[in-house]
Amino acid sequence: MKSKPHAVVTGGAGFVGSHLVDSLLDDGFQVTSLDNFGSGRPTNLAHIESERFASIEHDVREPFPDLGDVDYVFHFASRASPKDFESHAVEIALTNSEGTHNALRYARDNDARAILASTSEIYGDPEVHPQHEEYNGNVNVRGPRAPYDESKRFSEALAVAFQQQYDVDIRTVRIFNTYGPRMRPDDGRVIPNFLSQALRGEGLTVYGDGTQTRSFCYVSDLIRGIRAFADAPPEVAAGDVINLGSTDEIKIRTLAKTILDVLDADSDIVHQNLPEDDPQVRQPDITRAKQLLGWEPTVSLEAGLERTIPHFADELDTTVDSSQ
Ligand SMILES: NC(=O)c1ccc[n+]([C@@H]2O[C@H](COP(=O)([O-])OP(=O)(O)OC[C@H]3O[C@@H](n4cnc5c(N)ncnc54)[C@H](O)[C@@H]3O)[C@@H](O)[C@H]2O)c1
């Protein structure tokens, strides 16, 4: 029996993936990151000094390299910003189809447990609120978000097929909007947008009238949920799917005001047209995660923003009063 479990993390140089790598290393894992550095950055991993860690530049659309014995495959590679859904449409669609196929084959061939990163986007513009895991969603199959939404849905379908046909233990996490340090200021998601604009003294871009809602989870809460789900015994979690996210739903225009309050900034709010198929509401039903894992988020939006702001200020080379 090996003393140190080996986890392969695809997308390990990304925002979520790099925090997952840190958490696994903290718990004594040997960890290998596979990343093509498309939206992720080597700097997200530059602080790691552990000999138990390896970072390999690899595109998951290609078959995985031989990495020796593997116990866990965390498949987190995929661009996740709506800004990229059209500009990198084919890449995203193939990362979540061919890439997921490679990741699941790799887990199967190594007799490893797989943890698949899915998304609240599989619920589309939801007609059921809050969204529970049994809801099948409302995705426009031909809309601008489809390369991401539909390929994530296919990832889940492929996971179910692998479970049925090969009896692989694949656990799927449907991640709702998550934020924190190491997101790129130009990432294009709403919290990076607002923080970057506010720190630069620019107006905050709100799409539509800003009454659309989201629920924002701080990254440490998400990682705790992913790890608990991955570590849960098979009789509790094998082949299951759970929502992970905050249930504190907030209007986007309220989020803009909260960010200005936390920063003590006075930027204007600038309204632009609502993008096509933008979900009007989003809030996870986390009953299953609570029951299975005893998991729920603990970091408030204000506390999470306080922890995130210094990272953005550093990246943008602006200063903020750390007492704020
Ligand atoms: N952060 C969120 O709010 C959120 C919400 C829902 C789902 N997710 C999922 O979590 C995962 C991580 O998202 P994130 O927010 O950290 O985004 P991110 O863009 O910061 O990280 C994605 C990582 O995957 C890498 N990658 C992309 N395509 C690849 C490929 N073909 N081969 C190898 N590496 C590739 C990127 O270089 C990057 O390092 C994604 O699967 C995403 O769909 C995230």
CSV table of C-alpha atoms and ligand atoms in Angstrom, one decimal:
chain,number,residue,atom,x,y,z
A,1,MET,CA,0.0,0.0,0.0
A,2,LYS,CA,1.4,3.4,-1.0
A,3,SER,CA,1.8,5.9,1.8
A,4,LYS,CA,0.8,9.0,-0.3
A,5,PRO,CA,-2.2,9.0,-2.5
A,6,HIS,CA,-1.6,10.5,-6.0
A,7,ALA,CA,-4.1,13.0,-7.4
A,8,VAL,CA,-4.1,14.2,-11.0
A,9,VAL,CA,-5.7,17.7,-11.3
A,10,THR,CA,-6.6,18.8,-14.8
A,11,GLY,CA,-6.8,22.6,-14.9
A,12,GLY,CA,-4.5,22.8,-11.9
A,13,ALA,CA,-3.1,26.1,-12.9
A,14,GLY,CA,-6.5,27.7,-13.0
A,15,PHE,CA,-8.4,29.6,-10.3
A,16,VAL,CA,-10.2,26.6,-8.7
A,17,GLY,CA,-7.7,24.0,-9.7
A,18,SER,CA,-4.7,25.8,-8.0
A,19,HIS,CA,-6.6,26.1,-4.7
A,20,LEU,CA,-7.5,22.4,-5.0
A,21,VAL,CA,-3.8,21.6,-5.6
A,22,ASP,CA,-2.9,23.5,-2.4
A,23,SER,CA,-5.5,21.7,-0.4
A,24,LEU,CA,-4.4,18.3,-1.6
A,25,LEU,CA,-0.7,19.0,-0.9
A,26,ASP,CA,-1.6,20.3,2.6
A,27,ASP,CA,-3.2,16.9,3.2
A,28,GLY,CA,-0.1,14.9,2.2
A,29,PHE,CA,-1.1,14.0,-1.4
A,30,GLN,CA,1.2,13.6,-4.3
A,31,VAL,CA,-0.2,15.9,-6.9
A,32,THR,CA,0.2,16.3,-10.7
A,33,SER,CA,-1.3,19.2,-12.5
A,34,LEU,CA,-2.1,18.9,-16.2
A,35,ASP,CA,-2.8,22.2,-17.8
A,36,ASN,CA,-2.4,23.9,-21.2
A,37,PHE,CA,-2.1,27.3,-19.5
A,38,GLY,CA,-4.9,28.6,-21.8
A,39,SER,CA,-6.8,30.5,-19.1
A,40,GLY,CA,-4.6,29.3,-16.2
A,41,ARG,CA,-1.3,30.7,-15.2
A,42,PRO,CA,2.0,29.2,-14.0
A,43,THR,CA,2.1,32.0,-11.3
A,44,ASN,CA,-0.9,30.4,-9.6
A,45,LEU,CA,1.4,27.5,-8.8
A,46,ALA,CA,4.7,29.4,-8.3
A,47,HIS,CA,4.4,29.5,-4.5
A,48,ILE,CA,4.5,25.6,-4.3
A,49,GLU,CA,7.8,24.2,-3.1
A,50,SER,CA,6.7,20.7,-2.3
A,51,GLU,CA,8.6,17.8,-3.9
A,52,ARG,CA,5.2,16.0,-4.0
A,53,PHE,CA,4.0,18.3,-6.7
A,54,ALA,CA,4.6,18.3,-10.5
A,55,SER,CA,3.1,20.7,-13.1
A,56,ILE,CA,3.0,19.4,-16.6
A,57,GLU,CA,1.9,21.4,-19.7
A,58,HIS,CA,-0.6,19.2,-21.4
A,59,ASP,CA,-3.8,19.7,-23.3
A,60,VAL,CA,-6.5,17.3,-22.1
A,61,ARG,CA,-7.9,17.0,-25.6
A,62,GLU,CA,-4.8,14.8,-26.1
A,63,PRO,CA,-4.5,11.4,-24.4
A,64,PHE,CA,-2.9,11.7,-20.9
A,65,PRO,CA,0.7,10.9,-20.3
A,66,ASP,CA,1.7,7.9,-18.2
A,67,LEU,CA,2.0,9.3,-14.6
A,68,GLY,CA,2.4,6.1,-12.7
A,69,ASP,CA,-0.1,4.9,-10.2
A,70,VAL,CA,-3.0,7.3,-9.8
A,71,ASP,CA,-5.7,7.3,-7.1
A,72,TYR,CA,-7.8,10.4,-7.9
A,73,VAL,CA,-8.5,12.2,-11.2
A,74,PHE,CA,-10.0,15.7,-10.5
A,75,HIS,CA,-11.1,16.8,-14.0
A,76,PHE,CA,-11.3,20.6,-13.7
A,77,ALA,CA,-9.8,21.8,-17.0
A,78,SER,CA,-12.1,24.0,-19.0
A,79,ARG,CA,-12.3,27.7,-19.6
A,80,ALA,CA,-15.2,29.0,-17.5
A,81,SER,CA,-15.7,32.6,-18.4
A,82,PRO,CA,-18.7,33.6,-20.5
A,83,LYS,CA,-16.4,36.0,-22.3
A,84,ASP,CA,-14.7,32.9,-23.8
A,85,PHE,CA,-17.8,31.0,-24.7
A,86,GLU,CA,-17.9,32.4,-28.2
A,87,SER,CA,-14.2,33.3,-28.8
A,88,HIS,CA,-13.0,29.8,-27.7
A,89,ALA,CA,-16.2,27.9,-28.5
A,90,VAL,CA,-14.7,24.9,-30.3
A,91,GLU,CA,-11.9,24.6,-27.8
A,92,ILE,CA,-14.3,24.6,-24.9
A,93,ALA,CA,-16.7,22.1,-26.5
A,94,LEU,CA,-13.9,19.7,-27.2
A,95,THR,CA,-12.2,20.1,-23.8
A,96,ASN,CA,-15.5,19.0,-22.2
A,97,SER,CA,-16.1,16.2,-24.6
A,98,GLU,CA,-12.8,14.7,-25.9
A,99,GLY,CA,-11.0,16.1,-22.8
A,100,THR,CA,-13.5,14.5,-20.5
A,101,HIS,CA,-13.3,11.3,-22.4
A,102,ASN,CA,-9.5,11.2,-21.9
A,103,ALA,CA,-9.9,12.0,-18.2
A,104,LEU,CA,-12.5,9.3,-17.6
A,105,ARG,CA,-10.5,6.7,-19.6
A,106,TYR,CA,-7.5,7.6,-17.6
A,107,ALA,CA,-9.4,7.1,-14.3
A,108,ARG,CA,-10.8,3.8,-15.6
A,109,ASP,CA,-7.5,2.5,-16.8
A,110,ASN,CA,-5.8,3.4,-13.5
A,111,ASP,CA,-8.7,2.2,-11.3
A,112,ALA,CA,-8.9,5.7,-9.9
A,113,ARG,CA,-11.8,7.7,-8.5
A,114,ALA,CA,-12.8,10.6,-10.8
A,115,ILE,CA,-14.3,13.9,-9.7
A,116,LEU,CA,-15.8,15.8,-12.5
A,117,ALA,CA,-16.3,19.6,-12.4
A,118,SER,CA,-19.7,20.4,-13.8
A,119,THR,CA,-21.5,23.7,-13.5
A,120,SER,CA,-24.7,25.5,-12.6
A,121,GLU,CA,-24.8,26.4,-16.3
A,122,ILE,CA,-26.2,23.0,-17.1
A,123,TYR,CA,-29.4,24.3,-15.6
A,124,GLY,CA,-29.4,27.1,-18.3
A,125,ASP,CA,-31.9,29.9,-17.7
A,126,PRO,CA,-33.7,27.9,-15.0
A,127,GLU,CA,-37.5,27.6,-14.7
A,128,VAL,CA,-37.1,25.9,-11.3
A,129,HIS,CA,-35.8,27.9,-8.5
A,130,PRO,CA,-33.7,27.2,-6.5
A,131,GLN,CA,-32.1,24.5,-8.7
A,132,HIS,CA,-32.0,21.0,-7.2
A,133,GLU,CA,-30.0,18.1,-8.8
A,134,GLU,CA,-33.1,16.4,-10.2
A,135,TYR,CA,-33.9,19.5,-12.4
A,136,ASN,CA,-33.0,18.9,-16.0
A,137,GLY,CA,-32.4,22.5,-16.9
A,138,ASN,CA,-33.4,24.9,-19.7
A,139,VAL,CA,-30.4,25.3,-22.0
A,140,ASN,CA,-30.7,26.8,-25.5
A,141,VAL,CA,-28.8,24.2,-27.5
A,142,ARG,CA,-28.0,26.6,-30.3
A,143,GLY,CA,-27.4,29.7,-28.2
A,144,PRO,CA,-24.0,31.5,-27.6
A,145,ARG,CA,-23.5,29.7,-24.3
A,146,ALA,CA,-24.2,26.3,-25.8
A,147,PRO,CA,-20.5,25.3,-26.4
A,148,TYR,CA,-19.9,25.5,-22.7
A,149,ASP,CA,-23.4,24.5,-21.3
A,150,GLU,CA,-24.0,21.6,-23.6
A,151,SER,CA,-20.5,20.2,-23.5
A,152,LYS,CA,-20.7,20.2,-19.7
A,153,ARG,CA,-24.0,18.4,-20.0
A,154,PHE,CA,-22.3,15.9,-22.3
A,155,SER,CA,-19.5,15.5,-19.8
A,156,GLU,CA,-22.1,14.4,-17.2
A,157,ALA,CA,-23.7,12.1,-19.7
A,158,LEU,CA,-20.3,10.5,-20.5
A,159,ALA,CA,-19.7,10.1,-16.8
A,160,VAL,CA,-22.9,8.2,-16.4
A,161,ALA,CA,-22.1,6.1,-19.4
A,162,PHE,CA,-18.6,5.2,-17.9
A,163,GLN,CA,-20.2,4.3,-14.6
A,164,GLN,CA,-22.8,2.1,-16.3
A,165,GLN,CA,-20.4,0.4,-18.7
A,166,TYR,CA,-17.1,0.3,-16.7
A,167,ASP,CA,-18.2,0.7,-13.1
A,168,VAL,CA,-15.9,3.7,-12.6
A,169,ASP,CA,-16.6,5.7,-9.4
A,170,ILE,CA,-17.2,9.2,-10.9
A,171,ARG,CA,-18.5,12.0,-8.6
A,172,THR,CA,-19.8,15.2,-10.2
A,173,VAL,CA,-19.8,18.6,-8.6
A,174,ARG,CA,-22.1,21.2,-10.1
A,175,ILE,CA,-20.3,24.4,-9.1
A,176,PHE,CA,-22.2,27.6,-8.8
A,177,ASN,CA,-20.5,31.0,-9.1
A,178,THR,CA,-17.3,31.0,-7.1
A,179,TYR,CA,-14.8,33.7,-6.6
A,180,GLY,CA,-11.5,34.5,-4.8
A,181,PRO,CA,-7.8,35.2,-5.1
A,182,ARG,CA,-6.1,34.0,-8.4
A,183,MET,CA,-9.0,34.9,-10.7
A,184,ARG,CA,-7.6,37.0,-13.5
A,185,PRO,CA,-8.6,40.6,-13.4
A,186,ASP,CA,-9.5,40.3,-17.2
A,187,ASP,CA,-11.2,37.0,-16.6
A,188,GLY,CA,-14.6,38.5,-17.7
A,189,ARG,CA,-16.7,37.0,-14.9
A,190,VAL,CA,-18.7,39.5,-12.9
A,191,ILE,CA,-16.7,39.8,-9.6
A,192,PRO,CA,-13.3,40.2,-11.4
A,193,ASN,CA,-15.0,42.7,-13.7
A,194,PHE,CA,-16.4,44.8,-10.9
A,195,LEU,CA,-13.3,44.6,-8.7
A,196,SER,CA,-11.0,45.6,-11.6
A,197,GLN,CA,-13.3,48.4,-12.7
A,198,ALA,CA,-13.7,49.8,-9.1
A,199,LEU,CA,-10.0,49.6,-8.4
A,200,ARG,CA,-9.2,51.4,-11.6
A,201,GLY,CA,-11.8,54.1,-10.8
A,202,GLU,CA,-13.8,53.1,-13.9
A,203,GLY,CA,-17.6,52.7,-14.0
A,204,LEU,CA,-19.0,49.2,-13.2
A,205,THR,CA,-20.6,47.5,-16.1
A,206,VAL,CA,-24.0,46.1,-15.2
A,207,TYR,CA,-25.8,44.1,-18.0
A,208,GLY,CA,-29.5,44.9,-18.3
A,209,ASP,CA,-31.1,46.5,-15.3
A,210,GLY,CA,-29.1,44.4,-12.9
A,211,THR,CA,-32.1,42.6,-11.4
A,212,GLN,CA,-30.8,39.2,-12.5
A,213,THR,CA,-29.5,37.2,-9.6
A,214,ARG,CA,-26.5,35.0,-8.7
A,215,SER,CA,-25.2,33.4,-5.5
A,216,PHE,CA,-21.5,33.8,-4.9
A,217,CYS,CA,-19.4,31.2,-3.0
A,218,TYR,CA,-15.9,31.9,-1.6
A,219,VAL,CA,-13.3,29.5,-3.0
A,220,SER,CA,-12.3,28.0,0.4
A,221,ASP,CA,-15.9,26.9,1.0
A,222,LEU,CA,-16.0,25.3,-2.5
A,223,ILE,CA,-12.7,23.5,-2.0
A,224,ARG,CA,-13.9,22.1,1.4
A,225,GLY,CA,-17.0,20.8,-0.3
A,226,ILE,CA,-15.1,19.2,-3.3
A,227,ARG,CA,-12.7,17.5,-0.9
A,228,ALA,CA,-15.4,16.2,1.4
A,229,PHE,CA,-17.3,14.7,-1.6
A,230,ALA,CA,-14.1,13.2,-3.1
A,231,ASP,CA,-13.2,11.6,0.3
A,232,ALA,CA,-16.6,10.3,1.2
A,233,PRO,CA,-16.9,6.5,1.2
A,234,PRO,CA,-18.3,4.8,-1.9
A,235,GLU,CA,-21.5,3.7,-0.1
A,236,VAL,CA,-22.3,7.4,0.5
A,237,ALA,CA,-21.1,9.1,-2.7
A,238,ALA,CA,-20.1,6.8,-5.5
A,239,GLY,CA,-21.4,8.0,-8.8
A,240,ASP,CA,-23.4,10.8,-7.3
A,241,VAL,CA,-23.9,14.4,-8.3
A,242,ILE,CA,-24.1,17.4,-6.0
A,243,ASN,CA,-24.6,21.1,-6.2
A,244,LEU,CA,-22.0,23.2,-4.4
A,245,GLY,CA,-22.5,26.9,-4.0
A,246,SER,CA,-23.8,29.7,-1.8
A,247,THR,CA,-27.5,30.1,-1.2
A,248,ASP,CA,-27.2,33.8,-0.5
A,249,GLU,CA,-28.8,35.0,-3.7
A,250,ILE,CA,-28.1,38.6,-4.7
A,251,LYS,CA,-29.1,41.0,-7.5
A,252,ILE,CA,-26.2,41.9,-9.7
A,253,ARG,CA,-26.9,45.6,-9.1
A,254,THR,CA,-26.7,45.0,-5.3
A,255,LEU,CA,-23.4,43.1,-5.8
A,256,ALA,CA,-22.1,46.2,-7.6
A,257,LYS,CA,-23.1,48.4,-4.7
A,258,THR,CA,-21.7,45.9,-2.2
A,259,ILE,CA,-18.3,46.0,-3.9
A,260,LEU,CA,-18.2,49.8,-4.0
A,261,ASP,CA,-19.1,49.8,-0.3
A,262,VAL,CA,-16.4,47.3,0.7
A,263,LEU,CA,-13.8,49.3,-1.3
A,264,ASP,CA,-15.2,52.7,-0.2
A,265,ALA,CA,-15.2,53.6,-3.9
A,266,ASP,CA,-17.7,55.8,-5.8
A,267,SER,CA,-17.6,54.6,-9.4
A,268,ASP,CA,-20.7,55.0,-11.5
A,269,ILE,CA,-22.8,52.1,-12.6
A,270,VAL,CA,-22.8,51.8,-16.4
A,271,HIS,CA,-25.7,49.7,-18.0
A,272,GLN,CA,-25.1,47.6,-21.1
A,273,ASN,CA,-27.4,45.3,-23.0
A,274,LEU,CA,-28.1,42.0,-21.4
A,275,PRO,CA,-26.3,39.2,-23.3
A,276,GLU,CA,-28.4,36.6,-25.1
A,277,ASP,CA,-29.5,33.6,-22.8
A,278,ASP,CA,-28.1,35.3,-19.7
A,279,PRO,CA,-29.7,33.3,-16.8
A,280,GLN,CA,-32.2,35.5,-14.9
A,281,VAL,CA,-31.9,33.7,-11.6
A,282,ARG,CA,-29.5,31.3,-10.0
A,283,GLN,CA,-29.4,29.8,-6.6
A,284,PRO,CA,-28.4,26.2,-5.7
A,285,ASP,CA,-30.5,23.9,-3.6
A,286,ILE,CA,-27.7,22.4,-1.4
A,287,THR,CA,-29.9,20.0,0.6
A,288,ARG,CA,-28.0,17.0,-0.8
A,289,ALA,CA,-24.6,18.4,0.0
A,290,LYS,CA,-25.8,19.2,3.5
A,291,GLN,CA,-27.2,15.7,4.1
A,292,LEU,CA,-24.4,13.7,2.5
A,293,LEU,CA,-21.4,15.7,3.7
A,294,GLY,CA,-22.7,18.1,6.4
A,295,TRP,CA,-21.4,20.8,4.0
A,296,GLU,CA,-22.5,24.4,3.7
A,297,PRO,CA,-20.7,27.7,3.0
A,298,THR,CA,-19.4,29.7,5.9
A,299,VAL,CA,-17.7,32.8,4.4
A,300,SER,CA,-20.0,35.8,3.9
A,301,LEU,CA,-19.8,37.8,0.6
A,302,GLU,CA,-18.2,40.8,2.5
A,303,ALA,CA,-15.6,38.6,4.2
A,304,GLY,CA,-14.8,36.8,0.9
A,305,LEU,CA,-14.4,40.1,-0.9
A,306,GLU,CA,-12.1,41.4,1.8
A,307,ARG,CA,-9.9,38.4,1.2
A,308,THR,CA,-10.0,38.8,-2.6
A,309,ILE,CA,-9.4,42.5,-3.0
A,310,PRO,CA,-5.7,42.5,-2.0
A,311,HIS,CA,-5.0,40.0,-4.8
A,312,PHE,CA,-6.7,42.2,-7.4
A,313,ALA,CA,-5.0,45.3,-6.1
A,314,ASP,CA,-1.7,43.5,-6.3
A,315,GLU,CA,-2.3,42.3,-9.9
A,316,LEU,CA,-3.5,45.7,-11.0
A,317,ASP,CA,-0.7,47.5,-9.1
A,318,THR,CA,-3.2,49.7,-7.2
A,319,THR,CA,-3.3,50.3,-3.5
A,320,VAL,CA,-6.2,49.7,-1.1
A,321,ASP,CA,-6.5,50.5,2.5
A,322,SER,CA,-6.1,47.0,4.1
A,323,SER,CA,-8.3,48.1,7.0
A,324,GLN,CA,-11.3,48.4,4.7
B,1,LIG,N1,-15.3,29.4,-10.8
B,1,LIG,C1,-16.6,29.1,-11.0
B,1,LIG,O1,-17.4,29.9,-10.6
B,1,LIG,C2,-17.0,27.9,-11.7
B,1,LIG,C3,-18.4,27.6,-11.8
B,1,LIG,C4,-18.8,26.5,-12.4
B,1,LIG,C5,-17.9,25.6,-12.9
B,1,LIG,N2,-16.6,25.8,-12.8
B,1,LIG,C6,-15.7,24.8,-13.4
B,1,LIG,O2,-14.6,24.6,-12.6
B,1,LIG,C7,-13.4,24.4,-13.4
B,1,LIG,C8,-12.3,25.4,-13.1
B,1,LIG,O3,-12.8,26.7,-13.4
B,1,LIG,P1,-12.1,28.0,-13.0
B,1,LIG,O4,-13.0,29.0,-12.5
B,1,LIG,O5,-10.9,27.7,-12.2
B,1,LIG,O6,-11.5,28.5,-14.4
B,1,LIG,P2,-10.0,28.8,-14.9
B,1,LIG,O7,-10.2,29.3,-16.3
B,1,LIG,O8,-9.3,29.7,-13.9
B,1,LIG,O9,-9.4,27.4,-14.9
B,1,LIG,C9,-9.5,26.5,-15.9
B,1,LIG,C10,-8.1,25.8,-16.1
B,1,LIG,O10,-8.3,24.8,-17.1
B,1,LIG,C11,-7.2,24.9,-18.1
B,1,LIG,N3,-7.6,24.4,-19.3
B,1,LIG,C12,-8.6,24.8,-20.1
B,1,LIG,N4,-8.8,24.0,-21.2
B,1,LIG,C13,-7.8,23.1,-21.1
B,1,LIG,C14,-7.4,22.0,-21.9
B,1,LIG,N5,-8.0,21.8,-23.1
B,1,LIG,N6,-6.3,21.3,-21.6
B,1,LIG,C15,-5.7,21.5,-20.4
B,1,LIG,N7,-6.0,22.5,-19.6
B,1,LIG,C16,-7.0,23.3,-19.9
B,1,LIG,C17,-6.9,26.4,-18.1
B,1,LIG,O11,-5.6,26.7,-18.6
B,1,LIG,C18,-7.1,26.8,-16.6
B,1,LIG,O12,-5.9,26.6,-15.9
B,1,LIG,C19,-13.9,24.4,-14.8
B,1,LIG,O13,-14.2,23.0,-15.3
B,1,LIG,C20,-15.2,25.2,-14.7
B,1,LIG,O14,-16.1,24.8,-15.8
B,1,LIG,C21,-16.1,26.9,-12.2
